[in-house]
Every structure is written in C-alpha cells, then in structure tokens.
Coordinates of C-alpha atoms in Angstrom, one line a residue:
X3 CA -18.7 28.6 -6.5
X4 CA -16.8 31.0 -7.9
X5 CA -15.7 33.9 -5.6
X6 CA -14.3 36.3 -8.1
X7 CA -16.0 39.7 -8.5
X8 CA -17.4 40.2 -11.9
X9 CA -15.5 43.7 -14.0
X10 CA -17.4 46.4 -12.3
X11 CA -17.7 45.2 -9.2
X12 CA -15.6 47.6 -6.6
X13 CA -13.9 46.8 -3.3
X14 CA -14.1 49.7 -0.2
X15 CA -10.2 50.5 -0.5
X16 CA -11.0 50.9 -4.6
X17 CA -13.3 53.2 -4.1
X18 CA -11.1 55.1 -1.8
X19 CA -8.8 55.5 -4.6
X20 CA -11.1 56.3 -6.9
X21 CA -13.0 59.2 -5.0
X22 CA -9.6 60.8 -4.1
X23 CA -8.7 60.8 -7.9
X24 CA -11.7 62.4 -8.5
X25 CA -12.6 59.4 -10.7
X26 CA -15.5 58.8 -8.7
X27 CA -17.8 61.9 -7.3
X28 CA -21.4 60.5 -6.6
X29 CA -22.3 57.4 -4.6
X30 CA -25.7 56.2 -5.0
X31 CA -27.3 54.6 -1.8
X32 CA -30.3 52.7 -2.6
X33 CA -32.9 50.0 -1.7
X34 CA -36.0 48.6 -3.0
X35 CA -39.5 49.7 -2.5
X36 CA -42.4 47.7 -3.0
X37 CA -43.1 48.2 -6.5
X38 CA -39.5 46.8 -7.0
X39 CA -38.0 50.8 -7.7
X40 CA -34.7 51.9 -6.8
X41 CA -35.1 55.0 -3.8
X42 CA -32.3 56.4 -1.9
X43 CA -29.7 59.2 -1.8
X44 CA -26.7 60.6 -4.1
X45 CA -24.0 60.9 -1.7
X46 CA -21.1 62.6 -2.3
X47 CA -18.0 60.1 -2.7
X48 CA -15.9 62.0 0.2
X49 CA -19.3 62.0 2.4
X50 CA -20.0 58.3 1.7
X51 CA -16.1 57.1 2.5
X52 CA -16.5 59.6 6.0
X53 CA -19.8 57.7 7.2
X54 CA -20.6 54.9 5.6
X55 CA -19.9 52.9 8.7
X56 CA -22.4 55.3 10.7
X57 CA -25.9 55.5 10.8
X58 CA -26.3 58.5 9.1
X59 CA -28.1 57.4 6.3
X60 CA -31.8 57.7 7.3
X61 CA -35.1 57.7 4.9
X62 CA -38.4 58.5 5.7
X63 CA -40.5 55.0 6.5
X64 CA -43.4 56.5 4.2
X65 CA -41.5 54.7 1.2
X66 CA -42.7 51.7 2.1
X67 CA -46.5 52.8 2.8
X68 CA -47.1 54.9 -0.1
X69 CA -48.2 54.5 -3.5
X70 CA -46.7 54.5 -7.0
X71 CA -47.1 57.8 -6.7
X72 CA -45.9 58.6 -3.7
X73 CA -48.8 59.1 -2.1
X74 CA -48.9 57.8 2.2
X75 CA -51.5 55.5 2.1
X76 CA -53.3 54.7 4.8
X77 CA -54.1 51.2 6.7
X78 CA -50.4 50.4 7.0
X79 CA -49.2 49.6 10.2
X80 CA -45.5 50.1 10.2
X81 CA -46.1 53.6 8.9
X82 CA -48.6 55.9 9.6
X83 CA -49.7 59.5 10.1
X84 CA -50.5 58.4 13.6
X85 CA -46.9 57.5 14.5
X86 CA -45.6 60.6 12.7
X87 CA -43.9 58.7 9.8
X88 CA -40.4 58.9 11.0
X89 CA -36.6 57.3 9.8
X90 CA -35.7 53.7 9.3
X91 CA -31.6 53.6 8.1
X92 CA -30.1 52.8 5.5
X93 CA -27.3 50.2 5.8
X94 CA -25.2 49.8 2.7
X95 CA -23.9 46.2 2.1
X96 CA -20.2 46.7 0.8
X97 CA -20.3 43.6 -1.1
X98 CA -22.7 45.2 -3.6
X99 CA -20.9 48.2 -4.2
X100 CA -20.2 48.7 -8.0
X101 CA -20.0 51.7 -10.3
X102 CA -22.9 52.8 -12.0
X103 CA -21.0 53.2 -15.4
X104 CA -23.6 54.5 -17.7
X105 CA -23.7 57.7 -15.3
X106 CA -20.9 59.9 -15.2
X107 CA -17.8 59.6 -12.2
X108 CA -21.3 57.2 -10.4
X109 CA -21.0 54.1 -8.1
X110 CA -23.9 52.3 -6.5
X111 CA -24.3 49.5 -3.7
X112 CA -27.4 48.6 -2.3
X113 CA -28.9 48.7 1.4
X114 CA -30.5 46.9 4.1
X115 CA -33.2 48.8 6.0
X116 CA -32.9 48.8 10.0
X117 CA -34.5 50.5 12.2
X118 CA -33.4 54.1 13.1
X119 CA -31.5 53.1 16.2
X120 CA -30.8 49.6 17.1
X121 CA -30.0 46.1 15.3
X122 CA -33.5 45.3 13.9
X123 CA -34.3 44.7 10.6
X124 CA -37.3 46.2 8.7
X125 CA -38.7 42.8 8.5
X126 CA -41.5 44.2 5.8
X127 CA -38.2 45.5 3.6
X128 CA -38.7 43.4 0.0
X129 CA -34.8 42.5 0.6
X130 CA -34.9 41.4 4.4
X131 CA -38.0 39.1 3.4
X132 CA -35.6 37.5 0.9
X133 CA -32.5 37.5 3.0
X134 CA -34.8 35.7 5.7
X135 CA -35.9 33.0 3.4
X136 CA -32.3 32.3 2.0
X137 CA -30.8 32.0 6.0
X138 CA -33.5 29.2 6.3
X139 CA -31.6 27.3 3.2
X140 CA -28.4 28.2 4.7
X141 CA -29.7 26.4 8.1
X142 CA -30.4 23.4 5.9
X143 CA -27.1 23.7 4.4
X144 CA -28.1 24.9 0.8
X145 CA -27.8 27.3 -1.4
X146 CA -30.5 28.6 -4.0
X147 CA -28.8 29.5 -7.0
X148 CA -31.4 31.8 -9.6
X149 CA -31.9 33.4 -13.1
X150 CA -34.5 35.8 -14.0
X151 CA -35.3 36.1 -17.7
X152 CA -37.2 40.0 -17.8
X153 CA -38.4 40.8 -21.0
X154 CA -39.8 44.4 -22.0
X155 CA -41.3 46.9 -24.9
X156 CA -38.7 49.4 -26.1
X157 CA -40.8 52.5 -28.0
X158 CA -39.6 55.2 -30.0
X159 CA -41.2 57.7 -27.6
X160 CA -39.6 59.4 -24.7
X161 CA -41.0 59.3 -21.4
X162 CA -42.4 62.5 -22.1
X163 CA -43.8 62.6 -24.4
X164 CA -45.9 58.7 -23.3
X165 CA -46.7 60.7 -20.6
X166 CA -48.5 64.0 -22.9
X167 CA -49.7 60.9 -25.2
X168 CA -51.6 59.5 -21.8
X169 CA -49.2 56.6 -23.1
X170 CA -51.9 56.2 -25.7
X171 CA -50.7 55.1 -29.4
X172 CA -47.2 54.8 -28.5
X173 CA -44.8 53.5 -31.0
X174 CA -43.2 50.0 -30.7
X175 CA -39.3 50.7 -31.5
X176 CA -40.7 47.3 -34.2
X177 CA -43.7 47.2 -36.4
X178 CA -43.7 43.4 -36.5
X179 CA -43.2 40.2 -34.1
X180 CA -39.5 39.9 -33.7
X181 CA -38.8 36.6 -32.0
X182 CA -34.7 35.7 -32.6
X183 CA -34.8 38.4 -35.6
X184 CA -31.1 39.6 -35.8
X185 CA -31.7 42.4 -38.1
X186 CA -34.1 44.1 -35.7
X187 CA -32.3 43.2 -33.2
X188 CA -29.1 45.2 -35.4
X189 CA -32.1 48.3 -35.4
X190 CA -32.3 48.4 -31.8
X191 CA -28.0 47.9 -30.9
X192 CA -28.4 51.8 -29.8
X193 CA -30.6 50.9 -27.0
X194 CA -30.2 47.4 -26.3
X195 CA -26.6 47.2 -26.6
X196 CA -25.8 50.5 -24.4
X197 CA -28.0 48.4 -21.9
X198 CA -25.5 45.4 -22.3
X199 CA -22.4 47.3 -22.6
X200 CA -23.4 49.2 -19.0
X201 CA -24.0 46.3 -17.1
X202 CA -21.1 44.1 -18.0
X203 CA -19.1 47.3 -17.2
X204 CA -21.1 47.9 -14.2
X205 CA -20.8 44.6 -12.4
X206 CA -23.7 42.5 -13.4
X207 CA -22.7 39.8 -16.1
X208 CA -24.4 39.7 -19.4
X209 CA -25.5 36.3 -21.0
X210 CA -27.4 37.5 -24.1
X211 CA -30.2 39.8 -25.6
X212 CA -32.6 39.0 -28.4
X213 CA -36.2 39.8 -29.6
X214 CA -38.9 38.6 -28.1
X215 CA -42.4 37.5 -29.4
X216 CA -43.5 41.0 -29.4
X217 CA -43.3 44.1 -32.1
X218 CA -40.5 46.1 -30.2
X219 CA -40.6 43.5 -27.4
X220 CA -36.7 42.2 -25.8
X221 CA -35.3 40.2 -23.5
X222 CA -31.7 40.7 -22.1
X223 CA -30.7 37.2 -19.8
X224 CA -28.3 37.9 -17.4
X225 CA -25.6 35.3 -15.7
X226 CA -27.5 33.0 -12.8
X227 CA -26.3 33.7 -9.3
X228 CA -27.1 32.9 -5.6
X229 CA -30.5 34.3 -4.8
X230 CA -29.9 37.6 -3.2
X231 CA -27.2 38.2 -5.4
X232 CA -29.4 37.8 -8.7
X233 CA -32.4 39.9 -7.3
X234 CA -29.6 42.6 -6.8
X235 CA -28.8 42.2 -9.8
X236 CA -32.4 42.1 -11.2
X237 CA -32.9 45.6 -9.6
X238 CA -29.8 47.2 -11.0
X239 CA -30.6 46.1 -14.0
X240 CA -33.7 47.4 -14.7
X241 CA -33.5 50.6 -13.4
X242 CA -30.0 51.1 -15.3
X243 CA -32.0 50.4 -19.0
X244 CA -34.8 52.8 -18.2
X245 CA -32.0 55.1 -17.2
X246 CA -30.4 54.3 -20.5
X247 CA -33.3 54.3 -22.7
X248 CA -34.1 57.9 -21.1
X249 CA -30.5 59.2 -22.3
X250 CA -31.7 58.1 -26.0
X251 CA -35.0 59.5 -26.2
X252 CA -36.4 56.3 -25.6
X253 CA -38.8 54.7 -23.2
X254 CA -39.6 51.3 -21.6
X255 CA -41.8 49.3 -20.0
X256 CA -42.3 46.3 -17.8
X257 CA -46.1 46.3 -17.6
X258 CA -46.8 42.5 -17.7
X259 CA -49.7 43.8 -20.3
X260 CA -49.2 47.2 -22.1
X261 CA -51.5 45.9 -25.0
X262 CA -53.9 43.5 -25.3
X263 CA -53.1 43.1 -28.7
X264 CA -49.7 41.9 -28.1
X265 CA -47.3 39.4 -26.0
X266 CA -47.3 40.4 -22.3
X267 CA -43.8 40.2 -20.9
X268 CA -42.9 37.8 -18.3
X269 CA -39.8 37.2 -15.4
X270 CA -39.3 33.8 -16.3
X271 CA -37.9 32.7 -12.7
X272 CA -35.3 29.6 -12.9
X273 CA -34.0 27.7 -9.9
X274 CA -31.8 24.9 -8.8
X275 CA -30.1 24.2 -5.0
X276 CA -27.2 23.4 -4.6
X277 CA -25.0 22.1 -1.3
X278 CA -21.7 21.8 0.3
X279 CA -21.4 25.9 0.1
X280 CA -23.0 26.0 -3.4
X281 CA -20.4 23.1 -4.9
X282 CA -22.7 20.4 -5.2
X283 CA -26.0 20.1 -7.6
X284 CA -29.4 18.8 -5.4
X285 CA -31.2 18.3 -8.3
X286 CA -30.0 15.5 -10.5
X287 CA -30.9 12.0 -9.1
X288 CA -31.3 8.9 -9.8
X289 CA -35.0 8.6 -10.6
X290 CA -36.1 8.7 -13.9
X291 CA -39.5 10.6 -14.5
X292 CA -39.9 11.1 -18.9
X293 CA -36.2 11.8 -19.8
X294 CA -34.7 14.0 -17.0
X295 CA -33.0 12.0 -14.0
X296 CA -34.4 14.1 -10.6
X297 CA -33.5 13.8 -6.8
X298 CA -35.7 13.1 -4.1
X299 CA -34.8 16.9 -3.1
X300 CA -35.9 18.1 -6.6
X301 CA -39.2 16.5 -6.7
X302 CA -40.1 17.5 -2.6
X303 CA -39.0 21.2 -4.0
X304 CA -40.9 21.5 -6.9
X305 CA -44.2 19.5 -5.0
X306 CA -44.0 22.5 -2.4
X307 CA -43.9 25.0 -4.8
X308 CA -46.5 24.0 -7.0
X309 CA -48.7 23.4 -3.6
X310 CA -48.3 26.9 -2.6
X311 CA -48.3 28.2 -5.9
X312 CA -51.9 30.2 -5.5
X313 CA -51.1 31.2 -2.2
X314 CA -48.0 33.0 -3.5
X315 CA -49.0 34.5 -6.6
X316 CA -49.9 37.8 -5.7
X317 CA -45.7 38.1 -5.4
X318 CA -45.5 37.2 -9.1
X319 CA -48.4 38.7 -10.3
X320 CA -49.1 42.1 -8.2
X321 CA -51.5 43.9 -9.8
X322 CA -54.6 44.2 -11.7
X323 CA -53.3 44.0 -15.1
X324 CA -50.5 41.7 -14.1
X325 CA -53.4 39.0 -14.8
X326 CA -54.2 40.4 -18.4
X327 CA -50.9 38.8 -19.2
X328 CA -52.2 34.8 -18.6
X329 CA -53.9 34.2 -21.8
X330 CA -54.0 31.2 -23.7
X331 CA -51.7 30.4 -26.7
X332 CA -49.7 33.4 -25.6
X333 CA -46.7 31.7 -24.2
X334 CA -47.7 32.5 -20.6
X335 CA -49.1 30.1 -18.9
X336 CA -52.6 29.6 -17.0
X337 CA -52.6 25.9 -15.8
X338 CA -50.6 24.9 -12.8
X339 CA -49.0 22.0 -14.4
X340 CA -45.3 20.6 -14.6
X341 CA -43.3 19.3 -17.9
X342 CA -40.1 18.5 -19.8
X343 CA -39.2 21.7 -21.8
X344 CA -42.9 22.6 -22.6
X345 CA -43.7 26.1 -22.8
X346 CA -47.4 25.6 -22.2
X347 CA -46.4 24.3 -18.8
X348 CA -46.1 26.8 -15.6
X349 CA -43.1 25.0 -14.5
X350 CA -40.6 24.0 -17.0
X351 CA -38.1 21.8 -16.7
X352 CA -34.7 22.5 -18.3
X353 CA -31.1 21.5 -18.4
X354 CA -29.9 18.7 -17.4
X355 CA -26.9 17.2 -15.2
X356 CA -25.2 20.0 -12.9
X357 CA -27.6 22.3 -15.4
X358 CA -31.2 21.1 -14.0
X359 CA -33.3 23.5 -13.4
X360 CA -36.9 24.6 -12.8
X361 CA -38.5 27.0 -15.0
X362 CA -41.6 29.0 -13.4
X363 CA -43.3 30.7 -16.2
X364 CA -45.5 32.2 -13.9
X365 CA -44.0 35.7 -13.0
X366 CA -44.3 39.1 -14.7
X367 CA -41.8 41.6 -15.6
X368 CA -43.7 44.0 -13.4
X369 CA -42.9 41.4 -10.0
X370 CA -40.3 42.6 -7.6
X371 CA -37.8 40.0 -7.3
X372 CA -36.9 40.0 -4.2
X373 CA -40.8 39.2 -3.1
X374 CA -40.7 36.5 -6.2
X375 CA -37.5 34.9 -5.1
X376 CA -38.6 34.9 -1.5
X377 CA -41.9 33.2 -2.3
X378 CA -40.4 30.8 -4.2
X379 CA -37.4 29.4 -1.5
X380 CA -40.0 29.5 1.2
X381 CA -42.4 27.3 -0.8
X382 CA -39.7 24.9 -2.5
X383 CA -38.0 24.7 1.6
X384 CA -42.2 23.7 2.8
X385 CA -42.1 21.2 0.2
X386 CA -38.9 19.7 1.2
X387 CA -39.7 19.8 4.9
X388 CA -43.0 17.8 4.1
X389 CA -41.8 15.9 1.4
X390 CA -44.4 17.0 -1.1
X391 CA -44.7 15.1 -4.3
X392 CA -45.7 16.9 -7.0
X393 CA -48.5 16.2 -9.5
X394 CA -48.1 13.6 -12.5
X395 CA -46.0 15.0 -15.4
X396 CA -47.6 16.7 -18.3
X397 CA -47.8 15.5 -21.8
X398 CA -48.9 17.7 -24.4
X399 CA -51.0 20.9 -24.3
X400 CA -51.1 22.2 -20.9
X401 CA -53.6 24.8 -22.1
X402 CA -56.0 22.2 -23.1
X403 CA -56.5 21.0 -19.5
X404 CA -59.1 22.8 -16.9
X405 CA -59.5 19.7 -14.7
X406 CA -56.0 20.6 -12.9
X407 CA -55.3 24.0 -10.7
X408 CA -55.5 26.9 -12.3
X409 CA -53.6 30.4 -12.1
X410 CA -55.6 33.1 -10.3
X411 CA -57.2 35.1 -12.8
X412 CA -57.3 38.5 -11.1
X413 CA -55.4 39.9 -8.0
X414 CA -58.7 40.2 -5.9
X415 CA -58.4 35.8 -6.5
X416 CA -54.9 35.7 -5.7
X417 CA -55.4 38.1 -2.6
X418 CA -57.8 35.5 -0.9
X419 CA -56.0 33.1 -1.4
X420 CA -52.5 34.7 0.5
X421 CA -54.9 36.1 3.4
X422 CA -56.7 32.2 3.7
X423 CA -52.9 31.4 4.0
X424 CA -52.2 30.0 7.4
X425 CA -48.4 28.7 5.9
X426 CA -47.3 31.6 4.6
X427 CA -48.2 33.6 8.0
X428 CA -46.3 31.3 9.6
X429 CA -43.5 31.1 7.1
X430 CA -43.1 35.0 6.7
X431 CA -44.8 36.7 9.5
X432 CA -48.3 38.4 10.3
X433 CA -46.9 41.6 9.4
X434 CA -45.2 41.1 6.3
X435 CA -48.3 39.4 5.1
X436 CA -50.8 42.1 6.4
X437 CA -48.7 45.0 5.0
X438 CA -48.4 42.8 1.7
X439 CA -52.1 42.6 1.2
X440 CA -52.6 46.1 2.3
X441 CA -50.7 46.8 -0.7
X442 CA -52.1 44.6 -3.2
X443 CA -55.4 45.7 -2.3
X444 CA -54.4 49.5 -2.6
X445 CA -53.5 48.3 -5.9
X446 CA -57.0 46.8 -7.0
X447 CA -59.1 49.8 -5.1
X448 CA -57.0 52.4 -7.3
X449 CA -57.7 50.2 -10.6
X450 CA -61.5 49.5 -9.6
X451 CA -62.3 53.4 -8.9
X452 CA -60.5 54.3 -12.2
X453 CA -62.5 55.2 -15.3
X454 CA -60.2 53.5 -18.5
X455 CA -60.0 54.4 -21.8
X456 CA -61.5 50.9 -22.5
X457 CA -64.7 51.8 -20.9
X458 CA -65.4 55.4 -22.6
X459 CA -64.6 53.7 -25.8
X460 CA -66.5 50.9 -25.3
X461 CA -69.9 52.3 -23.8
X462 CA -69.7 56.0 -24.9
X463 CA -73.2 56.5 -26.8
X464 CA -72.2 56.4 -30.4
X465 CA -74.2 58.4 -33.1

C-alpha cells in the first residue's frame, strides 16, 4: 500500500505553521450524522492547535436522535428528553486532517464520537460501526480496500430558490440524457470541474467525472482506498460539491429518485480484500467460473454478502423514495443476482488480476457510507467465516428473472427484514440495530403522514 499522503492532506506540525502564518484561520471539526451530513464546529486555528489533544470538543447527543430537520425525535434510547440530552465528545483523528481548499484560510479532519468522559465509543456513531467492522478484518488479517461511484443532478437553480419552488419544476443544468457527452460535460466545467479542482487540492484524489444517463445528471469517481479511508472521503466529498455548487448559484441533489421521469442516481459500491497489510490481492484464484479466475475467499465473500443482502438493505436504501430508484431497464438493479460485467446484475463483477473486484449496484446516492461499507464487510466476513457459496452465475437479462431473490421494494420490506435479523444483532449490536430501525421507521411514518404533490394532482376532483 502506498503510505504517501495525497496533495492536500496536512500533518499536525503543518498546520502549526500554517495557523501561525495566518495561512490557515478556521478549523472545521466534524463527524457524520445519520443521514450521512457533515455537523460539527468552526474552530479557530490557534484554539484547535491549544486543545485539540483535550476533550473540549463536546456536541449535543440530540444529533444522532433527531430528524432531517433537526427535530429530537422520540423512541431513541441513547438520547432522550428523559436523560436530558447531554454531550458526547468529539475526538478528531489527525490522520484526516486536510484543508478545506474551496473555503477561504479552511482546514477540516474528521472525528470519532466518545462518550463525554471516559474511553467509550458511541458505538451507534455511523463511523464507529464501520471502524468496528474493519478491526474484525484486521483480526483476520485483511484489509478491505473500496470505491464508491456517487452520481447526482446538477440544476440551474439555487438552493433558494428550490426551496421557494417547493423544489417543484426545477431545471436540470441539461435538457437531454448526457451519458459520456463531452460537450455537456464542457457546459457544466464551472461546477463540475471547481468540484474536481477542490478535492484533488483538498486531499481526496480525483479519478474522473462524466455525464451520467440523466438530463443534468454526473458522476465524479474518486481514487479506491482502505474502507474508512474512502467513506471519509465519500463524506468530504459530497458536502464539499454542494458547498461548491452553493458558491455558483447552483444546486444538487443526491435523492436516489428526484424524478420519476428520469435515471435515479446510485453509489455504485466496489470491493476487493486484500492481505499481508493490504499488499496482497484475495481475490484472484485459481478457479475458473465464466471468464474471471476467483479465490475460494472471493466466492465465500461474495456468498455472504449476497445471503445477507435483504437483511442489509435498509443501509443502502434508507428511505422511502430510496426504493423509487429500483426500476426495471433503468440501470439499477431489482434482482439479487451475480454476473461478469452485466449491468442488469446487483453484483457486478469487474477487473481482473490484482484489479478484481465486486460491483454492488445496489446502493443509492442518498446511503451513508459508512453504514453501506459497514454492512457490506460484516456480511462479506459472515460469508467467509461460514464459507457461503454464492448462487449460480447469471447469463443474460437479470431483469427478466423473478424466480430468484428480489430487492426489497419499499423501506417498511427492508425494515422487517433487518429487525427478523438474528445475525446482524449479533454482528453489530442490539443497540445499533434498534436505534437504526428507530430511524428508518421515523423515516417511513414522516413519508406515510405526508400529503404529496402526487396525490393532490392525482385525485383532486377535476372539472
């Protein structure tokens, strides 16, 4: 592996420098709610080098109990009104530390959520759940290496004014399906390419961008990296291009669905392990299954995952309209079915070599990564640990095929299926699973007790 830190990327005695040469003035401290958001505090760079070391970052514990907008929500157990909603602390992890370059004199690192005094963990914290499951791999002696492919809409309306549209008839930044089109993709360099430009400079390596299958619909590919380090990464990266798009008048979204008219947008999840500290690829092998060559390891991973697939779904798709995105001949997938570079498949199979990978199809751009990742290592580590085969390989049209498991079609499926789930209780905890469905069904209620513009369209009396 390589150990170098990618440009942008800061070390503790560089930011020293920096903040005393007035180069550097703000110090964002931040962590990941539930929804996958970015909350925290804007220290001041002096402050931040005083007490970083000190637990004198504290947050309320209501961030992870309350709604998307902001709302405590009742029914959660780690936070309530009844045990006055205090502090957990903030811990930052030094290694992520890297300037925020598309705001001004700006660095930003990431933290770990602790109790308010002691050593604990917040074991319900999206980014401890992940850092749990990738210490299991370490135990095993591997390493899960990861990309995340996160497409979204670009629109040629601000935030704003989406919001005084009720982010009805909204503009596309394209008026037509833009898959690979480079001259679009020229039109949209103001946006798109700021986005590039800020994370290359800002620590989190670049591959490509490109249109997607959408009118005003991208995708920008960042560089694969261990597990915690991509949904770092991940995080950064989206809420630096909504930042971005908000400096040009612009706006974005991840919904997995914004329009049923169009291509939802996925979080095409990729995956290979990897051992001796990350050196050596798990996956190739010496059994031949159509025309890749797979590993025992490869196979037991990819069995376990596609076993615990609707137990785990909830953690790609989260809420109710994350399910509007699984429609048939619409690139995203609804079988649960395995192939060699098939895009009707839910699993994909790519690469080849040192380059093997899996391809899940499965998530949506709205998924927080680090619950995504996490799902996926602990069922891929089940499968290995029971030496699950997976199913016979697919050939052909996965979407013609309904005698095979299906994808949940709605989050109240997927929800029944994760509290049935005796294995993933055991695998991440009563209470993260408890607190997990408390919020996936928060999500449902809200969307069931909500009157859309659908319905008064649909069944307003018409003269």
């Amino acid at each position: 592996m390589n150990n170098k830190l990618p440009q942008g990327n800061l070390e503790l005695e560089t930011l020293k420098t920096l903040v005393e040469n007035d180069q550097i003035d703000t110090v964002l401290t931040v962590f990941s709610d539930m929804y996958g958001r970015l909350i925290g505090k804007r220290m001041t760079g002096h402050f931040f080098m005083e007490n970083y070391l000190s637990d004198t970052i504290h947050a309320c514990n209501y961030l992870l109990a309350c709604d998307m907008e902001m709302e405590p929500v009742p029914g959660y157990a780690a936070a309530n009104w009844e045990l006055g909603y205090g502090d957990f602390q903030l811990r930052p992890d030094i290694k992520t530390l890297r300037r925020a370059s598309w705001l001004n004199k700006t660095a930003i690192l990431l933290c770990d959520l602790y109790e308010k005094h002691g050593e604990t963990p917040i074991d319900i914290a999206p980014r401890t759940i992940l850092r749990n499951q990738v210490r299991r791999a370490a135990d095993l002696g591997m390493v899960a290496m990861g990309g995340s492919e996160l497409e979204f809409y670009l629109f040629n309306n601000s935030y704003g004014e989406a919001a005084d549209k009720q982010y009805m008839n909204l503009q596309p930044f394209s008026r037509y399906i833009e898959d690979y089109h480079i001259l679009q993709g020229t039109k949209a360099e103001s946006v798109i390419g700021r986005i590039r430009y800020h994370l290359e400079q800002s620590g989190i390596p670049v591959e490509f961008s490109k249109g997607e299958w959408g009118p005003g619909q991208y995708e920008i590919n960042l560089r694969y990296a261990d597990f915690l380090e991509k949904a770092d990464r991940h995080v950064l990266y989206k809420h630096a291009a909504k930042e971005i798009a908000w400096q040009e008048g612009k706006a974005i979204t991840y919904m997995a669905k914004w329009d049923e008219r169009h291509a939802g947008s996925g979080m095409h999840l990729h995956v290979s392990l990897w051992g001796d500290g990350g050196t050596k690829p798990l996956f190739p092998g010496l059994r031949q299954i159509d025309s890749i060559h797979v590993s025992p390891i490869f196979l037991w991973f990819l069995g376990g995952w596609m076993t615990h697939l609707r137990e785990i779904c909830a953690f790609y798709a989260p809420y109710p309209n994350s399910y509007k995105r699984f429609v048939q001949g619409s690139f995203a997938p609804t079988s649960i079915a395995w192939g060699c570079d098939n895009r009707t498949a839910s699993f994909r199979i790519v690469g080849h070599g040192p380059s093997l990978r899996i391809e899940c199809r499965i998530p949506g751009a709205d998924a927080n990564p680090y619950l995504a990742f996490a799902a996926t290592l602990a069922a891929g580590l089940d499968g290995i640990a029971q030496q699950i085969e997976p199913p016979p390989i697919l050939k052909g049209n996965a979407y013609s095929l309904h005698d095979i498991p299906q994808i949940p079609t709605s989050l109240g499926e997927a929800l029944k299926e994760l509290r049935s789930s005796k294995w993933a209780r055991e695998t991440f905890g009563d209470s993260v699973v408890e607190h997990y469905i408390t919020f996936f069904t928060v999500e449902q209620s809200k969307f069931n007790s909500t009157v859309t513009n659908w319905e008064r369209a649909r069944y307003f009396e018409r003269a």
